[in-house]
């Protein structure tokens, strides 16, 4: 029996790539501070929170508490800055919402390893254990730039090639999709992220490449803001562009017709009483 395809929850993206296939390696690339982690958090929201798909996250950049705040903001619609730095400014209702969704994030069917700068062999060993013993169905990595190898201080392209080869082999061996973020350029025009990524050896091991292509000047943005992402490689079909909505206050992404709207349903209020 074929393993099910995991939908990303982004309508335009699923329409083009079909979803995440067992054994697939997907790279989400962008210049610094363009939203790679936020987009990965949105995928976790859509896949693991909404549908209970058991996941394993290697957070190689952000400590576990920081990444959880991204998830709470993405799920609840509460501003990330307030959650992270000024939680005392939340209203009584917002604080109840914050507690409720923090509880849900803490109880997600997802294992999180926030060891910084992890060796690729350790990642493979941990992933094998979690898939075989705990039934993990999808692996998330933020950010593959911080994976090192036994090659020591080798050139970037050598390390990239080895990491991508091993991640692809791991995805096929475990028969689960692996989604990883990566910084691929310092600017976005005319298309340096694409050039910098495709100039690296090992690119053939990546099945789907999704790139942020628009420069974002935060103080000029209205929230919400429509952004265009490009599917630059798709081994399963067509390439093309997708449009998503970006919310500046929550630094999260969603479908064009969706908006993160925090509510406290009557039937869920009891969840917030765990504190």
Coordinates of C-alpha atoms in Angstrom, one line a residue:
X1 CA 0.0 0.0 0.0
X2 CA 1.4 3.4 -1.0
X3 CA 2.2 5.9 1.8
X4 CA -0.1 8.9 1.9
X5 CA 0.9 12.2 0.4
X6 CA 1.1 14.9 3.1
X7 CA -0.6 18.1 2.1
X8 CA 1.2 21.4 3.0
X9 CA -2.0 23.2 3.7
X10 CA -1.0 26.0 1.2
X11 CA -3.6 25.7 -1.5
X12 CA -1.5 27.0 -4.4
X13 CA 1.6 25.0 -3.4
X14 CA -0.4 21.8 -3.1
X15 CA -2.0 22.5 -6.5
X16 CA 1.4 22.5 -8.2
X17 CA 3.5 20.0 -6.2
X18 CA 0.7 17.8 -5.0
X19 CA 1.9 17.8 -1.4
X20 CA 4.9 16.2 0.3
X21 CA 5.7 12.7 -0.9
X22 CA 7.3 9.9 1.1
X23 CA 11.1 10.0 0.5
X24 CA 11.0 13.6 -0.7
X25 CA 13.6 16.3 0.1
X26 CA 12.3 19.9 0.0
X27 CA 14.4 23.0 0.5
X28 CA 12.8 26.4 1.4
X29 CA 15.4 29.0 0.5
X30 CA 15.6 32.7 1.1
X31 CA 18.0 35.6 2.0
X32 CA 18.4 36.3 5.7
X33 CA 15.4 37.6 7.7
X34 CA 12.9 36.8 4.8
X35 CA 10.8 34.4 6.8
X36 CA 12.2 30.9 6.3
X37 CA 11.6 29.9 10.0
X38 CA 8.1 31.5 9.9
X39 CA 7.2 29.6 6.8
X40 CA 8.4 26.4 8.3
X41 CA 6.3 27.2 11.4
X42 CA 3.3 27.6 9.1
X43 CA 3.9 24.2 7.6
X44 CA 4.1 22.7 11.1
X45 CA 0.8 24.5 11.9
X46 CA -0.9 23.1 8.8
X47 CA 0.5 19.6 9.0
X48 CA 1.2 18.7 12.6
X49 CA -1.1 20.9 14.5
X50 CA -4.2 20.8 12.2
X51 CA -3.9 17.1 11.1
X52 CA -1.9 15.5 13.9
X53 CA 0.9 14.3 11.5
X54 CA 3.7 13.2 13.8
X55 CA 6.8 15.2 13.3
X56 CA 10.5 15.6 14.2
X57 CA 12.0 19.1 14.3
X58 CA 15.7 19.8 14.3
X59 CA 15.8 23.5 15.3
X60 CA 19.5 24.3 14.7
X61 CA 19.2 28.1 15.0
X62 CA 16.5 28.9 17.5
X63 CA 16.2 27.4 21.0
X64 CA 13.1 25.3 21.6
X65 CA 11.3 28.1 23.6
X66 CA 11.8 30.6 20.8
X67 CA 10.5 28.2 18.1
X68 CA 7.5 27.4 20.3
X69 CA 6.6 31.1 20.4
X70 CA 6.7 31.2 16.6
X71 CA 4.3 28.3 16.6
X72 CA 2.0 29.8 19.2
X73 CA 1.9 33.1 17.2
X74 CA 1.3 31.3 13.9
X75 CA -1.6 29.2 15.4
X76 CA -3.2 31.8 17.6
X77 CA -2.7 35.0 15.7
X78 CA -1.2 36.8 18.7
X79 CA 1.6 39.2 17.8
X80 CA 5.0 37.5 18.1
X81 CA 6.7 40.6 19.5
X82 CA 4.2 40.8 22.4
X83 CA 4.5 37.0 23.1
X84 CA 8.3 37.1 23.1
X85 CA 9.0 40.4 24.9
X86 CA 5.9 41.9 26.5
X87 CA 3.5 39.2 27.5
X88 CA 2.4 41.4 30.4
X89 CA 0.7 43.7 27.9
X90 CA -1.7 41.0 26.8
X91 CA -5.3 41.6 27.8
X92 CA -7.0 39.1 30.1
X93 CA -8.7 37.4 27.1
X94 CA -5.5 37.4 25.1
X95 CA -3.6 35.8 28.0
X96 CA -6.2 33.0 28.2
X97 CA -5.7 32.5 24.4
X98 CA -1.9 32.5 24.9
X99 CA -2.2 29.8 27.6
X100 CA -4.5 27.7 25.6
X101 CA -2.4 27.6 22.5
X102 CA 0.8 27.3 24.5
X103 CA -0.7 24.2 26.0
X104 CA -1.6 22.9 22.5
X105 CA 1.9 23.6 21.2
X106 CA 3.5 21.9 24.2
X107 CA 1.4 18.8 23.4
X108 CA 1.9 18.6 19.7
X109 CA 2.8 15.2 18.3
X110 CA 6.2 16.5 17.5
X111 CA 9.7 15.8 18.9
X112 CA 12.0 18.9 19.0
X113 CA 15.8 18.7 19.1
X114 CA 17.3 22.2 19.5
X115 CA 21.0 21.1 19.6
X116 CA 22.8 23.9 17.6
X117 CA 25.1 23.0 14.7
X118 CA 24.4 19.3 14.6
X119 CA 26.5 16.7 12.7
X120 CA 24.6 15.1 9.7
X121 CA 25.4 11.6 11.1
X122 CA 23.8 12.5 14.4
X123 CA 20.7 13.8 12.6
X124 CA 20.4 10.6 10.6
X125 CA 20.8 8.5 13.7
X126 CA 18.2 10.5 15.7
X127 CA 15.7 10.5 12.8
X128 CA 16.0 6.7 12.3
X129 CA 15.3 6.2 16.0
X130 CA 12.2 8.5 16.1
X131 CA 10.7 7.1 12.9
X132 CA 11.2 3.4 13.8
X133 CA 10.3 3.7 17.5
X134 CA 7.8 6.6 17.6
X135 CA 6.3 6.6 14.2
X136 CA 7.4 10.0 13.0
X137 CA 5.9 10.8 9.6
X138 CA 7.7 14.0 8.6
X139 CA 11.0 15.6 9.4
X140 CA 11.5 19.4 9.6
X141 CA 15.0 21.1 9.7
X142 CA 15.7 24.7 10.5
X143 CA 18.4 25.5 9.1
X144 CA 20.5 23.1 7.0
X145 CA 23.3 25.6 6.8
X146 CA 24.1 24.7 10.4
X147 CA 24.5 21.0 9.7
X148 CA 28.2 20.1 9.7
X149 CA 29.9 16.9 8.4
X150 CA 33.0 14.9 9.1
X151 CA 34.8 16.7 6.3
X152 CA 35.9 19.4 8.8
X153 CA 36.5 22.8 7.3
X154 CA 35.7 21.8 3.7
X155 CA 34.4 24.3 1.2
X156 CA 30.7 25.2 1.4
X157 CA 29.8 23.4 -1.7
X158 CA 31.4 20.2 -0.5
X159 CA 29.5 20.3 2.8
X160 CA 26.3 21.2 1.0
X161 CA 26.7 18.3 -1.3
X162 CA 27.3 15.8 1.4
X163 CA 24.4 17.1 3.6
X164 CA 21.9 17.0 0.7
X165 CA 23.0 13.5 -0.4
X166 CA 22.6 12.2 3.1
X167 CA 19.3 13.9 3.7
X168 CA 17.9 12.5 0.5
X169 CA 19.2 9.1 1.3
X170 CA 17.6 9.4 4.7
X171 CA 14.3 10.5 3.3
X172 CA 14.2 7.5 1.0
X173 CA 15.4 5.0 3.6
X174 CA 12.8 6.1 6.2
X175 CA 10.1 6.8 3.5
X176 CA 9.2 10.1 5.0
X177 CA 9.4 13.7 3.6
X178 CA 12.1 16.0 4.9
X179 CA 11.6 19.7 4.7
X180 CA 14.6 22.0 5.4
X181 CA 15.2 25.7 5.3
X182 CA 18.4 27.3 4.0
X183 CA 19.8 30.7 3.5
X184 CA 20.6 31.0 -0.3
X185 CA 21.6 34.6 -0.9
X186 CA 21.9 38.1 0.5
X187 CA 19.8 39.8 -2.1
X188 CA 16.9 38.8 -4.3
X189 CA 17.3 40.5 -7.6
X190 CA 17.6 39.4 -10.4
X191 CA 17.6 35.9 -8.8
X192 CA 20.8 35.4 -6.8
X193 CA 19.2 32.9 -4.4
X194 CA 18.6 30.6 -7.4
X195 CA 22.1 31.2 -8.8
X196 CA 23.7 30.6 -5.4
X197 CA 21.8 27.4 -4.8
X198 CA 22.1 25.9 -8.3
X199 CA 25.8 26.6 -8.3
X200 CA 26.3 24.1 -5.5
X201 CA 27.0 20.5 -6.0
X202 CA 24.4 18.2 -4.7
X203 CA 21.4 20.2 -6.0
X204 CA 20.3 17.1 -7.9
X205 CA 19.4 15.4 -4.6
X206 CA 16.7 18.0 -3.9
X207 CA 13.2 17.2 -5.2
X208 CA 11.5 20.5 -4.6
X209 CA 13.0 24.0 -4.2
X210 CA 10.8 26.8 -3.0
X211 CA 12.3 30.3 -3.0
X212 CA 11.4 33.7 -1.6
X213 CA 12.0 36.1 -4.4
X214 CA 10.7 39.5 -3.2
X215 CA 12.7 42.0 -1.2
X216 CA 10.8 42.9 1.9
X217 CA 11.3 46.3 3.6
X218 CA 9.6 45.8 7.0
X219 CA 8.8 49.4 7.7
X220 CA 7.1 49.8 4.3
X221 CA 4.9 46.8 4.7
X222 CA 1.2 46.8 5.4
X223 CA -0.1 43.8 7.3
X224 CA -1.4 41.6 5.8
X225 CA 0.8 41.6 2.7
X226 CA 0.7 39.3 -0.4
X227 CA 4.0 37.7 -1.3
X228 CA 5.1 35.6 -4.3
X229 CA 7.2 32.5 -3.8
X230 CA 8.7 30.6 -6.7
X231 CA 8.8 26.8 -7.1
X232 CA 12.1 26.6 -9.0
X233 CA 12.5 22.8 -9.1
X234 CA 9.8 20.1 -8.9
X235 CA 10.8 16.5 -9.7
X236 CA 7.1 15.5 -9.5
X237 CA 5.7 18.0 -12.0
X238 CA 5.4 21.6 -12.9
X239 CA 7.2 24.7 -11.5
X240 CA 5.6 28.1 -11.1
X241 CA 4.7 30.8 -8.6
X242 CA 2.5 30.8 -5.6
X243 CA 1.0 33.6 -3.6
X244 CA 0.7 33.6 0.1
X245 CA -0.4 36.2 2.7
X246 CA 2.2 37.4 5.2
X247 CA 1.2 38.9 8.5
X248 CA 3.8 41.3 9.9
X249 CA 2.6 41.3 13.5
X250 CA 2.6 37.5 13.8
X251 CA 5.4 37.0 11.1
X252 CA 3.3 34.1 9.8
X253 CA 2.1 32.9 6.4
X254 CA -1.3 31.7 5.3
X255 CA -3.4 31.2 2.2
X256 CA -4.7 34.3 0.6
X257 CA -8.3 33.8 1.8
X258 CA -7.2 33.0 5.3
X259 CA -6.3 35.1 8.3
X260 CA -4.9 34.1 11.7
X261 CA -7.8 35.0 14.0
X262 CA -7.4 34.2 17.6
X263 CA -10.6 33.1 19.4
X264 CA -11.5 31.4 22.6
X265 CA -14.3 29.0 21.9
X266 CA -16.6 28.2 24.8
X267 CA -15.8 24.5 24.5
X268 CA -12.1 25.1 24.6
X269 CA -12.0 27.6 27.5
X270 CA -11.5 24.7 29.9
X271 CA -8.1 24.0 28.3
X272 CA -6.8 27.3 29.5
X273 CA -7.3 26.4 33.2
X274 CA -4.3 24.1 33.3
X275 CA -2.1 26.9 34.8

